[in-house]
mmCIF file of C-alpha atoms in Angstrom:
data_model
loop_
_atom_site.group_PDB
_atom_site.id
_atom_site.type_symbol
_atom_site.label_atom_id
_atom_site.label_comp_id
_atom_site.label_asym_id
_atom_site.label_seq_id
_atom_site.Cartn_x
_atom_site.Cartn_y
_atom_site.Cartn_z
ATOM 1 C CA MET Q 704 -0.935 -7.305 -3.168
ATOM 2 C CA HIS Q 705 -1.848 -4.161 -4.701
ATOM 3 C CA PHE Q 706 -0.227 -0.677 -4.172
ATOM 4 C CA HIS Q 707 -2.792 1.923 -3.458
ATOM 5 C CA GLU Q 708 -2.361 5.312 -1.841
ATOM 6 C CA GLY Q 709 -5.392 6.173 0.478
ATOM 7 C CA TYR Q 710 -6.583 9.229 2.366
ATOM 8 C CA HIS Q 711 -4.856 8.022 5.479
ATOM 9 C CA THR Q 712 -2.000 5.937 4.263
ATOM 10 C CA TYR Q 713 1.425 5.930 5.715
ATOM 11 C CA TYR Q 714 4.357 3.607 5.204
ATOM 12 C CA ILE Q 715 7.430 2.530 6.982
ATOM 13 C CA TYR Q 716 10.010 1.099 4.593
ATOM 14 C CA ILE Q 717 13.534 -0.298 4.420
ATOM 15 C CA ILE Q 718 15.696 0.691 1.538
ATOM 16 C CA THR Q 719 19.397 -0.320 0.807
ATOM 17 C CA ASN Q 720 22.295 0.267 -1.523
ATOM 18 C CA LYS Q 721 23.078 -1.765 -4.709
ATOM 19 C CA SER Q 722 25.363 -4.163 -2.832
ATOM 20 C CA LYS Q 723 22.855 -4.367 0.171
ATOM 21 C CA THR Q 724 25.467 -3.558 2.781
ATOM 22 C CA VAL Q 725 23.341 -0.650 4.283
ATOM 23 C CA LEU Q 726 19.866 -0.714 5.588
ATOM 24 C CA TYR Q 727 17.905 2.580 6.174
ATOM 25 C CA THR Q 728 14.421 2.591 7.763
ATOM 26 C CA GLY Q 729 12.024 5.567 7.194
ATOM 27 C CA VAL Q 730 8.470 6.640 7.460
ATOM 28 C CA THR Q 731 6.374 8.483 4.793
ATOM 29 C CA GLY Q 732 2.810 9.381 3.693
ATOM 30 C CA ASN Q 733 3.660 8.678 0.064
ATOM 31 C CA LEU Q 734 6.100 5.824 -0.670
ATOM 32 C CA LYS Q 735 6.400 6.363 -4.352
ATOM 33 C CA ASN Q 736 7.445 10.072 -3.948
ATOM 34 C CA ARG Q 737 9.743 9.312 -0.991
ATOM 35 C CA LEU Q 738 11.672 6.742 -3.151
ATOM 36 C CA GLN Q 739 12.006 9.158 -5.799
ATOM 37 C CA GLN Q 740 13.379 11.736 -3.254
ATOM 38 C CA HIS Q 741 15.948 9.210 -2.006
ATOM 39 C CA SER Q 742 16.987 8.508 -5.665
ATOM 40 C CA GLU Q 743 17.295 12.315 -6.465
ATOM 41 C CA ASN Q 744 19.265 12.912 -3.224
ATOM 42 C CA ILE Q 745 22.119 10.587 -4.524
ATOM 43 C CA GLN Q 746 22.721 12.827 -7.296
ATOM 44 C CA SER Q 747 22.451 16.030 -5.202
ATOM 45 C CA SER Q 748 25.405 17.917 -3.808
ATOM 46 C CA ILE Q 749 23.610 18.103 -0.371
ATOM 47 C CA PRO Q 750 25.017 15.592 1.904
ATOM 48 C CA THR Q 751 22.401 13.037 3.192
ATOM 49 C CA PHE Q 752 22.458 9.446 4.313
ATOM 50 C CA ALA Q 753 21.063 8.354 0.953
ATOM 51 C CA SER Q 754 23.776 10.228 -1.008
ATOM 52 C CA ARG Q 755 26.501 9.103 1.252
ATOM 53 C CA TYR Q 756 25.633 5.563 1.062
ATOM 54 C CA GLN Q 757 23.882 5.383 -2.308
ATOM 55 C CA VAL Q 758 20.732 4.098 -0.581
ATOM 56 C CA HIS Q 759 17.403 4.069 -2.557
ATOM 57 C CA TYR Q 760 16.532 0.415 -3.360
ATOM 58 C CA LEU Q 761 13.223 -0.772 -1.678
ATOM 59 C CA LEU Q 762 13.432 -4.070 0.133
ATOM 60 C CA TYR Q 763 10.438 -3.809 2.550
ATOM 61 C CA PHE Q 764 7.571 -1.815 3.493
ATOM 62 C CA GLU Q 765 4.433 -1.818 5.789
ATOM 63 C CA LYS Q 766 1.301 0.044 5.275
ATOM 64 C CA PHE Q 767 -0.652 2.088 8.151
ATOM 65 C CA THR Q 768 -3.811 4.069 8.553
ATOM 66 C CA TRP Q 769 -2.485 6.306 11.401
ATOM 67 C CA ILE Q 770 0.782 8.060 11.365
ATOM 68 C CA ASP Q 771 1.333 7.589 15.173
ATOM 69 C CA GLU Q 772 1.395 3.732 14.469
ATOM 70 C CA ALA Q 773 3.846 4.111 11.554
ATOM 71 C CA ILE Q 774 6.185 6.330 13.539
ATOM 72 C CA ALA Q 775 6.114 3.952 16.471
ATOM 73 C CA ARG Q 776 6.931 1.079 14.142
ATOM 74 C CA GLU Q 777 9.596 3.083 12.471
ATOM 75 C CA LYS Q 778 11.296 3.675 15.848
ATOM 76 C CA GLU Q 779 10.993 0.003 16.933
ATOM 77 C CA ILE Q 780 12.664 -1.269 13.673
ATOM 78 C CA LYS Q 781 15.400 1.414 13.827
ATOM 79 C CA LYS Q 782 16.537 -0.163 17.218
ATOM 80 C CA TRP Q 783 16.868 -3.698 15.891
ATOM 81 C CA ARG Q 784 20.208 -5.218 14.842
ATOM 82 C CA ARG Q 785 20.782 -6.016 11.190
ATOM 83 C CA GLU Q 786 19.923 -9.721 11.373
ATOM 84 C CA LYS Q 787 16.494 -9.012 12.809
ATOM 85 C CA LYS Q 788 15.705 -6.579 10.049
ATOM 86 C CA LEU Q 789 16.884 -8.917 7.472
ATOM 87 C CA ASN Q 790 14.515 -11.611 8.981
ATOM 88 C CA LEU Q 791 11.602 -9.169 8.855
ATOM 89 C CA ILE Q 792 12.456 -8.401 5.200
ATOM 90 C CA LYS Q 793 12.505 -11.914 4.260
ATOM 91 C CA THR Q 794 8.886 -12.450 5.564
ATOM 92 C CA ILE Q 795 7.616 -10.639 2.434
ATOM 93 C CA ASN Q 796 10.809 -10.670 0.270
ATOM 94 C CA PRO Q 797 12.781 -13.845 0.896
ATOM 95 C CA SER Q 798 15.132 -13.272 -1.958
ATOM 96 C CA LEU Q 799 15.862 -9.607 -0.908
ATOM 97 C CA ASP Q 800 14.906 -8.548 -4.355
ATOM 98 C CA PHE Q 801 14.650 -4.787 -5.084
ATOM 99 C CA LEU Q 802 10.918 -3.803 -5.036
ATOM 100 C CA ASP Q 803 11.349 -0.434 -6.696
ATOM 101 C CA ASN Q 804 9.897 -1.605 -9.859
ATOM 102 C CA TRP Q 805 7.043 -3.409 -8.150
ATOM 103 C CA PHE Q 806 4.870 -0.416 -8.725
ATOM 104 C CA GLN Q 807 5.116 2.297 -11.501
ATOM 105 C CA LEU Q 808 7.421 5.294 -10.363
#
């Protein structure tokens, strides 16, 4: 797999904290920048989910051409229980490794 941004490229992603106790699902048009924003929010004084739970480690992502499809998929996954989300993550990341360094930030 290669990481490429395209003209119409959208992502859904699942990130976690260091101890992997919290899962956060989001959607973005630029995964690299969004992960950087989550990381910066942790050190910010502005209260966000990421800062509250120290969530910024990438576990999973899917790539889409159309934003409507990405948003629909994000909403679908957000309704799932934790176990189902973990099973999805394990389809591409069986060891639940942090993927943040999979591409250059």
